[in-house]
Coordinates of C-alpha atoms and ligand atoms in Angstrom, one line a residue:
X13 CA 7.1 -16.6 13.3
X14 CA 4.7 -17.3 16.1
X15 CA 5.4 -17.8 19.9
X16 CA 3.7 -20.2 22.5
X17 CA 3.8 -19.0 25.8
X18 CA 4.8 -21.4 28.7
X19 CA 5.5 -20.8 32.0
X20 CA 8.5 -23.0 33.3
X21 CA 8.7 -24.2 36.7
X22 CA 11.3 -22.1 38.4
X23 CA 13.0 -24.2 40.4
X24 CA 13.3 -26.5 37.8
X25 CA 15.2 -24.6 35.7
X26 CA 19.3 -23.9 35.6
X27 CA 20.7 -21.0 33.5
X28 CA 23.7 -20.0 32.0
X29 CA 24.3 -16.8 31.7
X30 CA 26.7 -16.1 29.0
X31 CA 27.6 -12.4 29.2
X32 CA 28.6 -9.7 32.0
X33 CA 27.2 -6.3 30.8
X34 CA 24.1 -4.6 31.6
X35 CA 21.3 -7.1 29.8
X36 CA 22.5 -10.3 31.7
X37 CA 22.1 -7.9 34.7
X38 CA 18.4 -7.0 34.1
X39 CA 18.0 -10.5 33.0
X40 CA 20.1 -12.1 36.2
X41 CA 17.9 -10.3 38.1
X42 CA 14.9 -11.2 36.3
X43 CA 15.5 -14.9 36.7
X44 CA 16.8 -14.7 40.2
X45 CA 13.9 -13.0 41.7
X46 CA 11.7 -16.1 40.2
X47 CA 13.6 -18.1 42.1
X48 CA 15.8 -19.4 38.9
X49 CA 19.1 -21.2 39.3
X50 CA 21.6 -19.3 37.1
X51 CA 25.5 -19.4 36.5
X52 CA 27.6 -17.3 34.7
X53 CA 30.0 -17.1 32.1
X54 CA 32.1 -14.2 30.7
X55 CA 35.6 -13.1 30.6
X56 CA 34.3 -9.7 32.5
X57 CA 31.3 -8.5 34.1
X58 CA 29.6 -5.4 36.5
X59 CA 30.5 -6.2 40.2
X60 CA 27.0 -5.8 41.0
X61 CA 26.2 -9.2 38.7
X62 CA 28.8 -11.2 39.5
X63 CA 27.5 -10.7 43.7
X64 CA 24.5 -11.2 42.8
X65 CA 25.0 -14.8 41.1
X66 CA 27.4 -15.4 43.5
X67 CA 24.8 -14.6 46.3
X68 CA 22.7 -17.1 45.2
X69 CA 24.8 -19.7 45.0
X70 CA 25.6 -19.6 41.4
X71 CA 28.9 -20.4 40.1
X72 CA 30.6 -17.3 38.6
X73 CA 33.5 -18.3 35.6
X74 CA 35.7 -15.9 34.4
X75 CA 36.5 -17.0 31.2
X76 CA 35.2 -16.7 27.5
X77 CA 32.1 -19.0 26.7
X78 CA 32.9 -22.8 25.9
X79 CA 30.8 -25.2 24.5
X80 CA 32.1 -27.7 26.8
X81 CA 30.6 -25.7 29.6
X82 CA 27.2 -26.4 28.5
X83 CA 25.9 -29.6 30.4
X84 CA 22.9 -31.6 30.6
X85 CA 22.1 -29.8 34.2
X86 CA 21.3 -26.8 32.3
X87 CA 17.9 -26.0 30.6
X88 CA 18.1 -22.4 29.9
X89 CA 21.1 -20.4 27.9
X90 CA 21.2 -16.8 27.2
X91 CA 23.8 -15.3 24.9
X92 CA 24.2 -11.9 26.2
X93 CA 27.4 -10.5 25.6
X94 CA 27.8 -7.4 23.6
X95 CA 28.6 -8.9 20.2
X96 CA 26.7 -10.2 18.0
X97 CA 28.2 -12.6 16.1
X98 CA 29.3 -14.5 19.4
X99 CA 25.7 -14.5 20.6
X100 CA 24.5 -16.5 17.3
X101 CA 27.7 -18.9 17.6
X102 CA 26.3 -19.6 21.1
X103 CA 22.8 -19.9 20.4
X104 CA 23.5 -22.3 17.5
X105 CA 25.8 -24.4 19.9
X106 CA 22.8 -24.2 22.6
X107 CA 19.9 -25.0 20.1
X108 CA 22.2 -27.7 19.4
X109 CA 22.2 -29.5 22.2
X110 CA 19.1 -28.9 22.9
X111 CA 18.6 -25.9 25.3
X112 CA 16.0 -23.2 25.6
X113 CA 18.1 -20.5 24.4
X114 CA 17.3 -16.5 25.0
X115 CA 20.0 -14.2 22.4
X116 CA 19.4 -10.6 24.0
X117 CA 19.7 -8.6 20.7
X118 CA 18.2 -10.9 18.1
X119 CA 14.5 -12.6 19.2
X120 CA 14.7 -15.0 16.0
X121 CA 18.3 -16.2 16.6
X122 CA 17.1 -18.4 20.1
X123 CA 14.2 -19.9 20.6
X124 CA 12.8 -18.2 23.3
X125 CA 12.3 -15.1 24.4
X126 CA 11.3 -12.9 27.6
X127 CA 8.0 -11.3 27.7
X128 CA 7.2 -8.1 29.7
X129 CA 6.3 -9.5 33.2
X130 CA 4.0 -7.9 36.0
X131 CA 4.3 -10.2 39.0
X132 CA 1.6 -10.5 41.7
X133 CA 3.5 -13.7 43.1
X134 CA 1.7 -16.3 42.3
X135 CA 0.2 -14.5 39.8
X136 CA 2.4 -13.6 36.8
X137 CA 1.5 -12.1 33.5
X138 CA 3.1 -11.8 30.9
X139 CA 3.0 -10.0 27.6
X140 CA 4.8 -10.7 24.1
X141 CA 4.8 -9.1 20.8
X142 CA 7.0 -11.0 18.9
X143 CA 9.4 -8.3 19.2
X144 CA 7.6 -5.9 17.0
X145 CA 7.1 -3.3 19.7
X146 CA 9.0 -3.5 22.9
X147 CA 7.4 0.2 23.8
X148 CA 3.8 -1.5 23.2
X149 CA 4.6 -4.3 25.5
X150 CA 5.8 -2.0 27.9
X151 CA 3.3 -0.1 27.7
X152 CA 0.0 -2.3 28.1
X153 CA 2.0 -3.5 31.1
X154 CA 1.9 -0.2 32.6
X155 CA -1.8 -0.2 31.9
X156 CA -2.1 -3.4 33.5
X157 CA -0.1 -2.5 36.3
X158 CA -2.7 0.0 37.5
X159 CA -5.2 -2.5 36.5
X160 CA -3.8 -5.3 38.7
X161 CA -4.0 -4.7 42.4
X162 CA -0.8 -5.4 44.5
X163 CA -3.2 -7.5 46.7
X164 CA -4.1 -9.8 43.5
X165 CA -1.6 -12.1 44.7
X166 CA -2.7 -12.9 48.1
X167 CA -5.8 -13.0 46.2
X168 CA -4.7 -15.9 44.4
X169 CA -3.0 -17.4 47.3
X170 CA -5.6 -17.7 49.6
X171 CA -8.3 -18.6 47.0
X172 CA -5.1 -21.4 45.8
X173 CA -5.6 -22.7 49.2
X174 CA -9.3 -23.5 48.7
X175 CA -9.3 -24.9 45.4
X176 CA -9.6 -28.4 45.9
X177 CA -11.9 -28.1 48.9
X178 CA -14.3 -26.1 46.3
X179 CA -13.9 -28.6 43.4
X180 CA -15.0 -31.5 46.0
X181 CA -18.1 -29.4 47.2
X182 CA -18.9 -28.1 43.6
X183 CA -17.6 -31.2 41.3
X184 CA -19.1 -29.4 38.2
X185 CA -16.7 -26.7 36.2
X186 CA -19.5 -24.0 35.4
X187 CA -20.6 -24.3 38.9
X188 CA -17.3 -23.8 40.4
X189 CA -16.8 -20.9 37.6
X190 CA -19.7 -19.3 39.1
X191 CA -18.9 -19.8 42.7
X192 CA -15.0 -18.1 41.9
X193 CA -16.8 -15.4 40.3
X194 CA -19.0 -14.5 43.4
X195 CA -15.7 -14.5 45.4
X196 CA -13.3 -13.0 43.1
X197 CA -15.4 -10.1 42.6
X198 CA -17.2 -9.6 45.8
X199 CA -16.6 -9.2 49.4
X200 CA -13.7 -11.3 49.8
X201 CA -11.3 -9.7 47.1
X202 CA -12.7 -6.3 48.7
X203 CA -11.3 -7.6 52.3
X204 CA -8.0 -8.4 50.8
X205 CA -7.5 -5.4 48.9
X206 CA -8.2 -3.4 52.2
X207 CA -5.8 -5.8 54.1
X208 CA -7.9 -7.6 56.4
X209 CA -6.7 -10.6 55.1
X210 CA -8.1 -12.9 57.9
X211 CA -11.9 -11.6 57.4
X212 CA -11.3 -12.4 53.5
X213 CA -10.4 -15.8 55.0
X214 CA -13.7 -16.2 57.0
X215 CA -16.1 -14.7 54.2
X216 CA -14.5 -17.2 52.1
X217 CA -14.9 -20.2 54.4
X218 CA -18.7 -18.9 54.8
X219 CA -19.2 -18.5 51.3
X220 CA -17.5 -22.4 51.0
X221 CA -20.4 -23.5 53.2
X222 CA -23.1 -21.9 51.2
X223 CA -21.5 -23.1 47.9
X224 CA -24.8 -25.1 46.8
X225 CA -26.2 -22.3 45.9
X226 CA -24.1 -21.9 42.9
X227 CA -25.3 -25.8 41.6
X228 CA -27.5 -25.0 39.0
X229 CA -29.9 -26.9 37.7
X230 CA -30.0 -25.6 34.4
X231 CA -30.5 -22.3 32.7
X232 CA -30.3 -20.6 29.5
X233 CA -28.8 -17.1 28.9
X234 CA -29.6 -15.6 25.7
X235 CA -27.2 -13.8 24.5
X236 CA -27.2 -10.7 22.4
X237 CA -23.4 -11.0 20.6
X238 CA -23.8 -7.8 18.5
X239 CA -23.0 -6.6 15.3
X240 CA -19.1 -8.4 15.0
X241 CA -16.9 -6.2 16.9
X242 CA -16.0 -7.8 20.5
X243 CA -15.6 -5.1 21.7
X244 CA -19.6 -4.3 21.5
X245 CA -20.2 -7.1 23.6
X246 CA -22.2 -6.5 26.9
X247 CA -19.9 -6.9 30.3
X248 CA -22.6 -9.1 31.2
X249 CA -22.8 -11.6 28.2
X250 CA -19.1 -11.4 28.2
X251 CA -19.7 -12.5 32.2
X252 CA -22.2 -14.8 31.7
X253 CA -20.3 -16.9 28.3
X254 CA -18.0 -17.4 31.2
X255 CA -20.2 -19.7 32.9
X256 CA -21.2 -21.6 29.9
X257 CA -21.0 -25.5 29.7
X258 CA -22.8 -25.1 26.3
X259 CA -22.8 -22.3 23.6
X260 CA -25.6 -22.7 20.7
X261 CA -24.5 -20.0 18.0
X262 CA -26.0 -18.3 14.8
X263 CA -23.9 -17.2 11.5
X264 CA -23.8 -14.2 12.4
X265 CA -21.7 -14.4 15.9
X266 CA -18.1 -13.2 15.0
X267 CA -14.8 -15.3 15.0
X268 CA -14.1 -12.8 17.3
X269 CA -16.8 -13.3 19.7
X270 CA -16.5 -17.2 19.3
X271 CA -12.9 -16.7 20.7
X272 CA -14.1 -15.3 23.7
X273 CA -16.0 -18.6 24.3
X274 CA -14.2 -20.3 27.0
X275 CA -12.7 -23.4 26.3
X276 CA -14.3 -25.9 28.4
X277 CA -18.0 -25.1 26.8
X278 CA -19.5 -27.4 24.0
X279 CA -20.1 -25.2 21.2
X280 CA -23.0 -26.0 18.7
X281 CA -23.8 -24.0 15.4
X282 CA -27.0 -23.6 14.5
X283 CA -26.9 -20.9 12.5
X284 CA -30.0 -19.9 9.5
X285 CA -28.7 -19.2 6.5
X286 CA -31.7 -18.3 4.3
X287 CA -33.7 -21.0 2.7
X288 CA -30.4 -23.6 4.2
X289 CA -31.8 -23.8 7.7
X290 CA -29.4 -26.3 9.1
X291 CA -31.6 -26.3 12.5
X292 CA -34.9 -25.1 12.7
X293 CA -36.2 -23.0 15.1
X294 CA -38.2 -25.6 16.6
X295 CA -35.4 -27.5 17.0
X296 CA -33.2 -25.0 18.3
X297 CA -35.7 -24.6 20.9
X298 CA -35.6 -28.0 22.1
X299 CA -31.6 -28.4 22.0
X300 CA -32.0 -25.2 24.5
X301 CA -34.8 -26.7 26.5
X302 CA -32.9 -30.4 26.2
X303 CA -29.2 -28.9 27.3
X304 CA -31.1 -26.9 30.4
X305 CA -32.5 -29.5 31.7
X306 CA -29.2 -31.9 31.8
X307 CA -28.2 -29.3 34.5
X308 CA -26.2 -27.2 32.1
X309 CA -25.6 -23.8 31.8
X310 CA -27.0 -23.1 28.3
X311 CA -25.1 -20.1 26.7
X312 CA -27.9 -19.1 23.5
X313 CA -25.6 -16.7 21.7
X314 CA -27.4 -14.3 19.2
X315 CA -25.5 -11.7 16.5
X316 CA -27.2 -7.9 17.4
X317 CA -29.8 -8.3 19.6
X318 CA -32.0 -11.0 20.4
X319 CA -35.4 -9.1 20.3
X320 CA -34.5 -7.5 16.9
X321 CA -35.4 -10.1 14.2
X322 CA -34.0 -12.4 16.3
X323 CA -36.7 -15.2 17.3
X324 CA -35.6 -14.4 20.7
X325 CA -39.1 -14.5 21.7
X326 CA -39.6 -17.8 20.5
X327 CA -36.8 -19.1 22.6
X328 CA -38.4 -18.2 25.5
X329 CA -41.6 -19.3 24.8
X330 CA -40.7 -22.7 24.7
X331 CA -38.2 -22.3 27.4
X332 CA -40.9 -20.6 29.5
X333 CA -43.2 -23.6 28.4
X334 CA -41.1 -26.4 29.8
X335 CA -40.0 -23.9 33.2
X336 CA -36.5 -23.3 32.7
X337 CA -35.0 -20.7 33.9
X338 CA -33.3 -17.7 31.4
X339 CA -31.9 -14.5 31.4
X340 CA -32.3 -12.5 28.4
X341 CA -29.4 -10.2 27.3
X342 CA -29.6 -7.0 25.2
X343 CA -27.1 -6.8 22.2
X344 CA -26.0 -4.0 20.2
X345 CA -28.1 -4.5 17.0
X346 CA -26.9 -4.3 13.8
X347 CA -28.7 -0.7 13.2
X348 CA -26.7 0.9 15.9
X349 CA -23.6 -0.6 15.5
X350 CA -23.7 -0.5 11.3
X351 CA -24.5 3.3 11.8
X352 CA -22.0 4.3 14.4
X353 CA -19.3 2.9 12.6
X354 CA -20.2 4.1 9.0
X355 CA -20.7 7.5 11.0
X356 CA -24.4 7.8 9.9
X357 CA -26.7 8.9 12.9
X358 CA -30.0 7.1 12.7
X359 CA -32.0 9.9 13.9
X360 CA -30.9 13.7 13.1
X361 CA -32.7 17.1 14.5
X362 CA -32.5 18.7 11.2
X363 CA -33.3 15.7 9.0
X364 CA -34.8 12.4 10.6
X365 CA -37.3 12.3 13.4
X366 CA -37.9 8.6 13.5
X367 CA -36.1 5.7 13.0
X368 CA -37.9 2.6 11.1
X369 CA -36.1 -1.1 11.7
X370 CA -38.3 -2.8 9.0
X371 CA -37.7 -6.5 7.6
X372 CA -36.7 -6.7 4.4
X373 CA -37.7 -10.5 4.3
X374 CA -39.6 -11.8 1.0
X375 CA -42.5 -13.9 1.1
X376 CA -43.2 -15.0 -2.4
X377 CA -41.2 -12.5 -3.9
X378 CA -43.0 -9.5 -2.3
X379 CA -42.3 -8.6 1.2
X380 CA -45.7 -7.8 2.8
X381 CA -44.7 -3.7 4.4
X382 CA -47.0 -0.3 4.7
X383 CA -45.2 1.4 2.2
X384 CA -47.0 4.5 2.4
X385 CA -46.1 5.0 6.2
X386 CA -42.0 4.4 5.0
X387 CA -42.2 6.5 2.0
X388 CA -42.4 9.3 3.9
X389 CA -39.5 12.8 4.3
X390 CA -38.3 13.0 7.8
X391 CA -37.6 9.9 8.9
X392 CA -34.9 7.2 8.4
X393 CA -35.9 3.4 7.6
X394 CA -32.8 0.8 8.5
X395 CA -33.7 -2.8 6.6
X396 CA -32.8 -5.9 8.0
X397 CA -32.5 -9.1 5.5
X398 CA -32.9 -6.9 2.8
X399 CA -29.8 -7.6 0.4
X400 CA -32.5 -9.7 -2.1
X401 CA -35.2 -7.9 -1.9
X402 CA -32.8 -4.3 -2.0
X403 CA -34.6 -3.8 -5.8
X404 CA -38.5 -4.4 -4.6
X405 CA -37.3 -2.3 -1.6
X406 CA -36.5 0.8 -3.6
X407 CA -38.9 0.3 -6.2
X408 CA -41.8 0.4 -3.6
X409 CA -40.8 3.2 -2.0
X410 CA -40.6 5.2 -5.1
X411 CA -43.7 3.8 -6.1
X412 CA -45.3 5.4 -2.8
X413 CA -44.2 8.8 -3.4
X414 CA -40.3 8.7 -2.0
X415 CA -38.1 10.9 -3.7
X416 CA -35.3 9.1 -6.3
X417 CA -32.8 10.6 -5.4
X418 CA -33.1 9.7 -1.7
X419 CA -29.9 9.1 -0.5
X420 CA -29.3 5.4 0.6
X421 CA -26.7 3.4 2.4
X422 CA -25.5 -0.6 2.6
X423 CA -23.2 -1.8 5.4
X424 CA -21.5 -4.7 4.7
X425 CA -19.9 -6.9 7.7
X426 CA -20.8 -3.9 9.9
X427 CA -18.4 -3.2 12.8
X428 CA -16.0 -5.6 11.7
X429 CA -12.3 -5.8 10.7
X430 CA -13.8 -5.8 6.6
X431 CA -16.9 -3.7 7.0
X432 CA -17.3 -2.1 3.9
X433 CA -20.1 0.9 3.1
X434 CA -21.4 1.7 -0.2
X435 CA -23.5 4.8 -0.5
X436 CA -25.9 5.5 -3.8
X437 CA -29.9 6.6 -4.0
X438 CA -32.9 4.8 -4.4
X439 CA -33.0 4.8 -7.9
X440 CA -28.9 3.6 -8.6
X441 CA -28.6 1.6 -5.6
X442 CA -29.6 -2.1 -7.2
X443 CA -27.0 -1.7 -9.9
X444 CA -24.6 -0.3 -7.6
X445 CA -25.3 -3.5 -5.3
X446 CA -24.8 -5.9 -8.3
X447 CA -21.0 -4.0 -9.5
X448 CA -20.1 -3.9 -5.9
X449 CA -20.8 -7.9 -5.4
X450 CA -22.2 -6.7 -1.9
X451 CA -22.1 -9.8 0.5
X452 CA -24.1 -10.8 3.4
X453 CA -24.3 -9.7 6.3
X454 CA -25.8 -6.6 5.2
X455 CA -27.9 -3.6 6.6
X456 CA -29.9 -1.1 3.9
X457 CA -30.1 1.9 5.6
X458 CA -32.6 4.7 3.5
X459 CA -33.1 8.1 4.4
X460 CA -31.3 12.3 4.6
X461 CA -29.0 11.2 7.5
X462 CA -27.2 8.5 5.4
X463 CA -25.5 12.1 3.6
X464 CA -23.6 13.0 7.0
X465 CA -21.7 9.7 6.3
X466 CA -19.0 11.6 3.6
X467 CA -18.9 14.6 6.5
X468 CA -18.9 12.1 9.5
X469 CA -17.3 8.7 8.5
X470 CA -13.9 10.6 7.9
X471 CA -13.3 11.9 11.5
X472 CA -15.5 9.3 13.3
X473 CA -12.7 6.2 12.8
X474 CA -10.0 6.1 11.1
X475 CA -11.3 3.2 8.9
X476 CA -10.7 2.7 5.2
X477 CA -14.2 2.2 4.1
X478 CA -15.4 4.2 1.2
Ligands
SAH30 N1 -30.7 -9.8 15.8 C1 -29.9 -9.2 14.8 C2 -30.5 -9.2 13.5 C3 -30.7 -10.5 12.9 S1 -31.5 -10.5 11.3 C4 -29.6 -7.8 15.3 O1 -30.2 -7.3 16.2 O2 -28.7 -7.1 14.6 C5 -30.1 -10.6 10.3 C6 -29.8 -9.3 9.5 O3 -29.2 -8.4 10.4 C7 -28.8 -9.5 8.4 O4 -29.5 -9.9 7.2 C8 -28.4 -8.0 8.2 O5 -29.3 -7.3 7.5 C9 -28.3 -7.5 9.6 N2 -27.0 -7.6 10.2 C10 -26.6 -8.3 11.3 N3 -25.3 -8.1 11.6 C11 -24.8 -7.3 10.6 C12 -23.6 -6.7 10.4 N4 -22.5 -7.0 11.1 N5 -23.5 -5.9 9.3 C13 -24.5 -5.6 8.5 N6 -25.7 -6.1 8.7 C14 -25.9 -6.9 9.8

């Protein structure tokens, strides 16, 4: 069962509280302090409970729970009492008729539950599980506690306060996104957070009055997404997809990256799949060039690293070429990311002095490389594109002198959720490819260091890949 989280208007929301133990205390309070109408129902409760209903003008009934007692004025019913067969007979009479209904010791019984909370008035997060792991829940929000500044509520307050003056100054959303940015993380959050709340009012009012200077007129960021893991993505192309009003992506960007792609922005594929191009380069170029110079802020979003058998540099070109602006980000390429996680070090002291990142592209079935200078001891060659051409690959470099036996690795779907890595030689590694069925994305990584993977892949992660 999945869960959608909401968050009700307080003050338009009536409870009944059915219950008088120590849950339909946490949770009076809970709903109380949010500014939550709430009544109560139950034939006994703690003193402290039935004040504080009372206190808040609630009406307090001393009597078991009747389904007559449940009206149209009330939204919210929680079946709280301390048995658990009258909790489901109330949550079935409240789903009935139509309520939101909470039942404190069984989640699936209502249809709603309560989430961990951290409250920053007017900022409220809150976290749920679906019951799998209260601990987990209450733990992230101790982490997110320390994470969250007390002061992140005037924060919001004061910035609340602005927002329809900004939108009327800055009427486009990726302009506006960049203008929150600037103040969210600069020198008015840093006033707040020290207290001087009316200089935080003042830098924001001059900041306001410089606002044009977030209207762009058009740029491209290009974007290295990494190997597949989100979590290898750059604080700064994770900051700048913020801004986006446009993504263009490859094949080789993750789900998980895409999900980070805020919803507002256009997304685009135009991913290469060998010989199925469904854009070509050229015209990849000109959608980039064509997007920047609507105005828009052109998220180009690349798996690895752009620079790295990327065309990166072709992007530019023509984006240089027509004089729009860019910003080029690094990635993680697929060599580091594909070796860290299969716990093979690229470059060793005792085995591997230099690291090759060769193409293993064909060009009418040969692939056009200086074999002698790879067939070489002492160094460690990672090949890119090289899943059909993995048998010229380790014929050549047998053919140029490299031993048989050298050890050899493939990284399939490298740093993600079903990476999967296959180690063999030279001389085994085709078949091995072929019973394996190895699938693309894939990284051929040759050389001494790939025998560390046995010793190192076992303590570096704890994932179930060999
Ligand atoms: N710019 C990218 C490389 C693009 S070339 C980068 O820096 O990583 C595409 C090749 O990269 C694929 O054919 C494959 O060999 C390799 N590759 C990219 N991501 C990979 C991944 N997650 N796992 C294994 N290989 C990957």
């Amino acid at each position: 069962m999945g869960y959608f989280p909401l968050f009700h208007h307080s003050d338009q929301l009536y409870a009944l509280i059915v219950g008088g133990g120590k849950v339909a205390l946490r949770r009076a309070k809970a709903l109380v302090k949010a500014g939550v109408a709430c009544d109560l129902v139950a034939p006994e409760y703690v003193p402290e409970l039935g004040e504080l209903i009372h206190n808040h003008g609630g009406k307090v009934m001393l009597q078991k729970f009747d389904p007559q007692l449940i009206t149209s004025a009330y939204g919210l019913l929680l079946a709280v009492t301390n048995d658990h067969q009258t909790n489901q007979i109330i949550a079935q009479q409240g789903k009935a008729q139509g309520l939101l209904v909470n039942v404190a010791d069984d989640p699936t019984a209502g249809n709603v539950i309560f989430g961990a909370t951290i409250d920053r008035h007017p900022l409220t997060i809150a976290i749920n599980n679906g019951g799998a792991s209260p601990v987990l829940s209450r733990l992230l929000r101790q982490q997110l506690e320390q994470f969250v500044p007390q002061h992140y509520g005037h924060l919001a307050k004061l910035v609340g306060s602005y927002r329809s003056q900004v939108k009327q100054v800055l009427p486009k959303e990726s302009d506006r996104v960049a203008f929150w940015e600037s103040v969210l993380q600069g020198a008015v959050a840093e006033a707040l957070f020290s207290g001087q709340h009316k200089l935080a009012e003042s830098l924001l009012q001059q900041s306001l009055q410089q606002a044009d200077k977030h209207i762009s007129n058009g740029e491209v960021y290009l974007l290295g997404a990494g190997p597949g893991d989100p979590d290898l993505l750059t604080l700064r192309a994770f900051r700048l997809l913020q801004q986006a009003d446009v993504v263009l992506y490859d094949a080789l960007v993750s789900d998980a990256i895409m999900a980070l792609v805020p919803d507002t922005a256009e997304r685009i594929y135009v991913g290469k799949r060998r010989a199925n191009h469904s854009v070509p380069q050229h015209g990849i170029n000109q959608l980039l060039v064509e997007h920047a110079q609507l105005g828009k802020r052109v998220a180009r979003l690349k798996g690895g690293d752009p620079f790295i058998f990327g065309r990166g540099g072709e992007e530019i070109e023509t984006l240089a070429a027509h004089k729009v602006p860019f910003q080029v980000v690094p990635g993680i390429t697929a060599a580091s990311g594909c070796s860290a996680y299969a716990g093979i070090p690229l470059t060793h002291r005792d085995y591997a002095q230099a690291v090759h990142l060769v193409t293993g592209q064909l060009q009418d079935g040969r692939i056009a490389l200086d074999w002698p200078k790879l067939a070489v001891e002492n160094q460690t060659l990672v090949f890119y594109m090289g899943l059909k051409s993995l048998p010229v690959i380790c014929q050549e470099l047998i053919a140029h002198g490299m031993d048989p036996n050298m050890p050899a690795a493939l990284v399939e779907k490298g740093t993600t959720q079903d990476q999967r890595v296959i180690v063999s030689d030279l001389s085994n590694m085709p078949e091995v490819m072929t019973q394996e069925t190895v699938m693309s994305p894939s990284l051929f990584i040759v050389g001494r260091v790939v025998n560390l993977h046995n010793k190192l892949a076992w303590f570096s992660s704890e994932r179930d890949d060999s």
